[in-house]
Each structure stands twice: as C-alpha cells, then as structure tokens.
C-alpha cells in the first residue's frame, strides 16, 4: 500500500510539473505574439497613434526593470540611432526634415524595446521550445540561441569599444560627430564583433552536433 501511495504521489507530481510546463509554454507563446505585434506596429502605425504605442512600450520597460534588465542597452541603441539617423538626414535633407528623422529614430526604438523585454523576461530555451510548434527544430534552435546571445553581444560590444578607445581609436561620441570617423567605427568595433560571433556560432554548432541535436523530430527541452 505504501508503494502504491508513493507511485500515486509521484504521478501527481509529474502531472503537476507537466501542467506548469504547459502553462509556461503558453505564456511564452503569448509573449512572442505580443512582441511580434508591437515591433511590427512600430513601423506600420500612423504617427497619430505613436503615443499609444509609446505607452505600451513604457510598460514593457518598467516590467523589464523589475526583472533587473539592463536599460543601458536601450539608451545606447537610442544614442547610436540618433547620431547616425540624424546625421544622414542632415546631410541629405538639411534642417528641413529633422523632425521626420526624430520620428524614424523613435520608430526604431519602439521596434527594439519589445525584443529587449522578451530577452529579459523569457528564457531562450522556452522560446526555442515554443518555436518548434511552427518551425523546424533546427530553425527554432537557431532563433532561440540568437536571442540568448543578446546579453553576450552587449558585453562584447562594450569590451571591444573600451579597448579600442584605450588604443586611441577615433570612435568616441565626440569623434563620431564627424562622418569621416564612421569607417573607423566599422573597422575597430563592428568587424571584430562579427569575427567573435562567427567563432561563437561555430562553437555552438559543434556543441549541438556532438549532442546529436536535430536527430529527432521532437527533442526534449530543459525544464526549470
């Protein structure tokens, strides 16, 4: 009787764990749908409805901060887009269309915030698990791994940028006001970052291959 009761308790525990896992998967699916809608709306919403979209994104930012997300990433993306976009608008159109340039910067930022929130609030393995519902396993793995790499990319960009500034590269915010220094930014920061990502992607591919990932149509997923 004791063994039977123990088996029954174990079965109920497993059912509870499976039910919790399904609930988390559904929540992840809703998060992905929300991110898709908000990011797409950032480019297709008329200017009159942009304030409403800003409110939704502000709520996402607050939630991300509660989860201890790094808001500095949003600030850096905003500054880079502001410098590059406004510089191009000024060179191409002068001062007459700077307001339109600011709206473009705002739209890019509104498209970026939902993805940032998703990377903060949802584990990459959960995203990969949900994506297997509609995508092949290997594609889902690549997308989930790419989202998981966002914090790593942020650290790499910061470290490469700091090292190049110490070496005397003309990539400081003041130096980048001159468009002639943008090529140095590509050479000193963007190209080394791409090399690091290529090396990391190769390592991840080897690790997945050694674990026979993709051999089965329905792979298992890590449960917290």
Coordinates of C-alpha atoms in Angstrom, one line a residue:
X1 CA 0.0 0.0 0.0
X2 CA 2.9 2.3 0.9
X3 CA 4.5 1.7 -2.5
X4 CA 1.2 2.3 -4.3
X5 CA 0.7 5.5 -2.5
X6 CA 4.2 6.6 -3.3
X7 CA 3.6 5.9 -7.0
X8 CA 0.4 7.8 -6.9
X9 CA 2.2 10.8 -5.3
X10 CA 4.9 10.6 -7.9
X11 CA 2.4 10.5 -10.8
X12 CA 0.5 13.5 -9.4
X13 CA 3.8 15.4 -9.0
X14 CA 4.7 14.7 -12.6
X15 CA 1.3 15.8 -13.8
X16 CA 1.7 19.0 -11.9
X17 CA 5.1 19.6 -13.4
X18 CA 3.8 18.9 -16.9
X19 CA 0.8 21.2 -16.3
X20 CA 3.1 24.0 -15.1
X21 CA 5.4 23.5 -18.1
X22 CA 2.5 23.8 -20.5
X23 CA 1.4 26.9 -18.7
X24 CA 4.8 28.5 -19.1
X25 CA 4.9 27.5 -22.8
X26 CA 1.5 29.2 -23.4
X27 CA 2.8 32.3 -21.6
X28 CA 5.9 32.3 -23.8
X29 CA 3.8 31.9 -26.9
X30 CA 1.7 34.9 -25.9
X31 CA 4.9 36.9 -25.2
X32 CA 6.2 36.1 -28.7
X33 CA 2.9 37.1 -30.2
X34 CA 2.9 40.4 -28.3
X35 CA 6.5 41.2 -29.3
X36 CA 5.6 40.5 -33.0
X37 CA 2.6 42.8 -32.9
X38 CA 4.3 45.6 -31.1
X39 CA 7.5 45.5 -33.2
X40 CA 5.5 45.4 -36.4
X41 CA 3.3 48.2 -35.3
X42 CA 6.3 50.4 -34.7
X43 CA 6.8 50.6 -38.5
X44 CA 3.2 50.5 -39.7
X45 CA 1.3 52.6 -37.1
X46 CA 0.4 56.1 -38.3
X47 CA 2.1 59.0 -36.5
X48 CA -1.1 59.9 -34.6
X49 CA -1.1 56.5 -32.8
X50 CA 2.6 56.5 -31.8
X51 CA 1.8 57.9 -28.3
X52 CA -0.3 54.9 -27.6
X53 CA 2.4 52.6 -28.7
X54 CA 4.9 54.5 -26.5
X55 CA 2.7 53.8 -23.5
X56 CA 2.7 50.1 -24.2
X57 CA 6.5 50.1 -24.6
X58 CA 6.9 52.1 -21.5
X59 CA 5.0 49.4 -19.5
X60 CA 7.4 46.8 -21.0
X61 CA 10.4 48.9 -19.9
X62 CA 9.1 49.1 -16.4
X63 CA 8.5 45.4 -16.3
X64 CA 12.0 44.7 -17.6
X65 CA 13.4 47.0 -14.9
X66 CA 11.5 45.0 -12.3
X67 CA 13.2 41.9 -13.7
X68 CA 16.6 43.6 -13.4
X69 CA 17.0 44.2 -17.1
X70 CA 19.9 46.4 -18.3
X71 CA 18.2 49.6 -19.5
X72 CA 21.6 50.9 -20.6
X73 CA 21.2 48.8 -23.7
X74 CA 18.1 50.8 -24.8
X75 CA 20.0 54.0 -24.1
X76 CA 23.0 53.0 -26.2
X77 CA 20.7 51.9 -29.1
X78 CA 18.9 55.2 -28.9
X79 CA 22.1 57.2 -29.0
X80 CA 23.6 55.3 -31.9
X81 CA 20.4 55.6 -33.9
X82 CA 20.0 59.2 -33.0
X83 CA 23.6 60.1 -34.2
X84 CA 23.5 58.0 -37.3
X85 CA 20.0 58.8 -38.5
X86 CA 20.0 62.5 -37.7
X87 CA 23.4 62.8 -39.3
X88 CA 22.2 61.2 -42.5
X89 CA 19.0 63.3 -42.5
X90 CA 21.0 66.4 -42.0
X91 CA 23.5 65.5 -44.8
X92 CA 20.7 64.5 -47.3
X93 CA 17.9 67.0 -46.5
X94 CA 19.4 69.7 -44.3
X95 CA 17.4 71.1 -41.4
X96 CA 14.0 70.9 -43.2
X97 CA 13.3 67.2 -42.3
X98 CA 15.0 66.7 -38.9
X99 CA 11.6 66.2 -37.3
X100 CA 10.9 63.2 -39.6
X101 CA 14.4 61.9 -38.7
X102 CA 13.4 62.0 -35.0
X103 CA 10.2 60.1 -35.8
X104 CA 12.3 57.4 -37.6
X105 CA 14.6 57.1 -34.5
X106 CA 11.5 56.8 -32.3
X107 CA 10.1 54.0 -34.5
X108 CA 13.3 52.1 -34.5
X109 CA 13.5 52.3 -30.7
X110 CA 9.9 51.2 -30.3
X111 CA 10.7 48.2 -32.6
X112 CA 13.7 47.3 -30.4
X113 CA 12.1 47.6 -26.9
X114 CA 9.8 44.5 -27.2
X115 CA 12.7 42.3 -28.2
X116 CA 14.7 43.6 -25.3
X117 CA 11.8 42.9 -23.0
X118 CA 11.5 39.3 -24.3
X119 CA 15.2 38.6 -23.8
X120 CA 14.9 39.8 -20.2
X121 CA 11.6 38.1 -19.3
X122 CA 11.8 34.8 -21.1
X123 CA 14.5 32.1 -21.1
X124 CA 15.9 31.3 -24.6
X125 CA 15.1 27.6 -24.1
X126 CA 11.5 28.4 -23.6
X127 CA 11.4 30.5 -26.8
X128 CA 13.1 27.6 -28.7
X129 CA 10.5 25.2 -27.3
X130 CA 7.6 27.3 -28.4
X131 CA 9.0 28.0 -31.8
X132 CA 9.2 24.2 -32.5
X133 CA 5.4 24.3 -32.7
X134 CA 5.5 26.2 -36.0
X135 CA 9.2 25.9 -37.2
X136 CA 11.6 23.0 -37.9
X137 CA 13.7 22.1 -34.9
X138 CA 16.9 23.4 -36.2
X139 CA 15.4 26.8 -37.1
X140 CA 13.9 27.1 -33.7
X141 CA 17.2 26.3 -32.1
X142 CA 19.0 29.0 -34.1
X143 CA 16.4 31.7 -33.3
X144 CA 16.4 30.8 -29.6
X145 CA 20.2 30.7 -29.4
X146 CA 20.3 34.1 -31.2
X147 CA 18.0 35.7 -28.6
X148 CA 20.1 34.2 -25.9
X149 CA 23.2 35.8 -27.4
X150 CA 21.9 39.3 -26.9
X151 CA 23.4 39.8 -23.5
X152 CA 26.7 38.3 -24.7
X153 CA 26.7 40.7 -27.7
X154 CA 26.2 43.6 -25.4
X155 CA 29.2 42.7 -23.3
X156 CA 31.4 42.1 -26.3
X157 CA 30.5 45.4 -27.9
X158 CA 31.2 47.2 -24.6
X159 CA 34.6 45.5 -24.1
X160 CA 35.7 45.9 -27.7
X161 CA 34.7 49.6 -27.7
X162 CA 36.5 50.3 -24.5
X163 CA 39.7 48.5 -25.7
X164 CA 39.7 50.4 -29.0
X165 CA 39.1 53.7 -27.2
X166 CA 42.2 53.0 -25.0
X167 CA 44.2 52.3 -28.1
X168 CA 43.3 55.8 -29.4
X169 CA 40.6 54.9 -32.0
X170 CA 38.5 57.9 -33.0
X171 CA 35.2 56.4 -32.0
X172 CA 34.2 58.4 -29.0
X173 CA 30.8 60.1 -29.2
X174 CA 32.5 63.5 -29.9
X175 CA 34.7 62.0 -32.6
X176 CA 31.7 60.3 -34.3
X177 CA 30.1 63.6 -35.0
X178 CA 32.4 63.7 -37.9
X179 CA 31.2 61.2 -40.6
X180 CA 34.8 60.6 -41.7
X181 CA 35.3 58.6 -38.4
X182 CA 32.4 56.2 -39.1
X183 CA 34.6 54.0 -41.2
X184 CA 37.0 53.6 -38.2
X185 CA 34.0 52.6 -36.0
X186 CA 33.2 49.8 -38.5
X187 CA 36.9 48.7 -38.7
X188 CA 37.6 48.8 -34.9
X189 CA 34.2 47.6 -33.4
X190 CA 31.8 46.1 -36.0
X191 CA 34.3 43.8 -37.8
X192 CA 35.9 42.4 -34.6
X193 CA 32.4 41.8 -33.2
X194 CA 31.4 39.9 -36.3
X195 CA 34.5 37.7 -36.0
X196 CA 33.7 36.9 -32.4
X197 CA 30.2 36.0 -33.3
X198 CA 31.3 33.7 -36.1
X199 CA 33.7 31.9 -33.8
X200 CA 30.9 31.6 -31.2
X201 CA 28.4 30.3 -33.7
X202 CA 31.0 27.7 -34.9
X203 CA 31.4 26.5 -31.3
X204 CA 27.7 26.3 -30.7
X205 CA 27.2 24.3 -33.9
X206 CA 29.9 21.8 -32.8
X207 CA 28.4 21.5 -29.4
X208 CA 24.9 20.8 -30.8
X209 CA 26.4 18.3 -33.3
X210 CA 28.2 16.4 -30.5
X211 CA 24.9 16.2 -28.6
X212 CA 23.2 14.8 -31.7
X213 CA 20.8 17.8 -31.8
X214 CA 18.4 17.6 -34.7
X215 CA 18.5 13.8 -35.0
X216 CA 14.9 13.5 -33.6
X217 CA 11.9 15.4 -34.7
X218 CA 10.7 16.1 -31.2
X219 CA 13.7 16.8 -28.9
X220 CA 13.5 17.2 -25.2
X221 CA 13.8 20.6 -23.6
X222 CA 15.3 21.7 -20.3
X223 CA 12.7 22.4 -17.6
X224 CA 13.5 24.8 -14.8

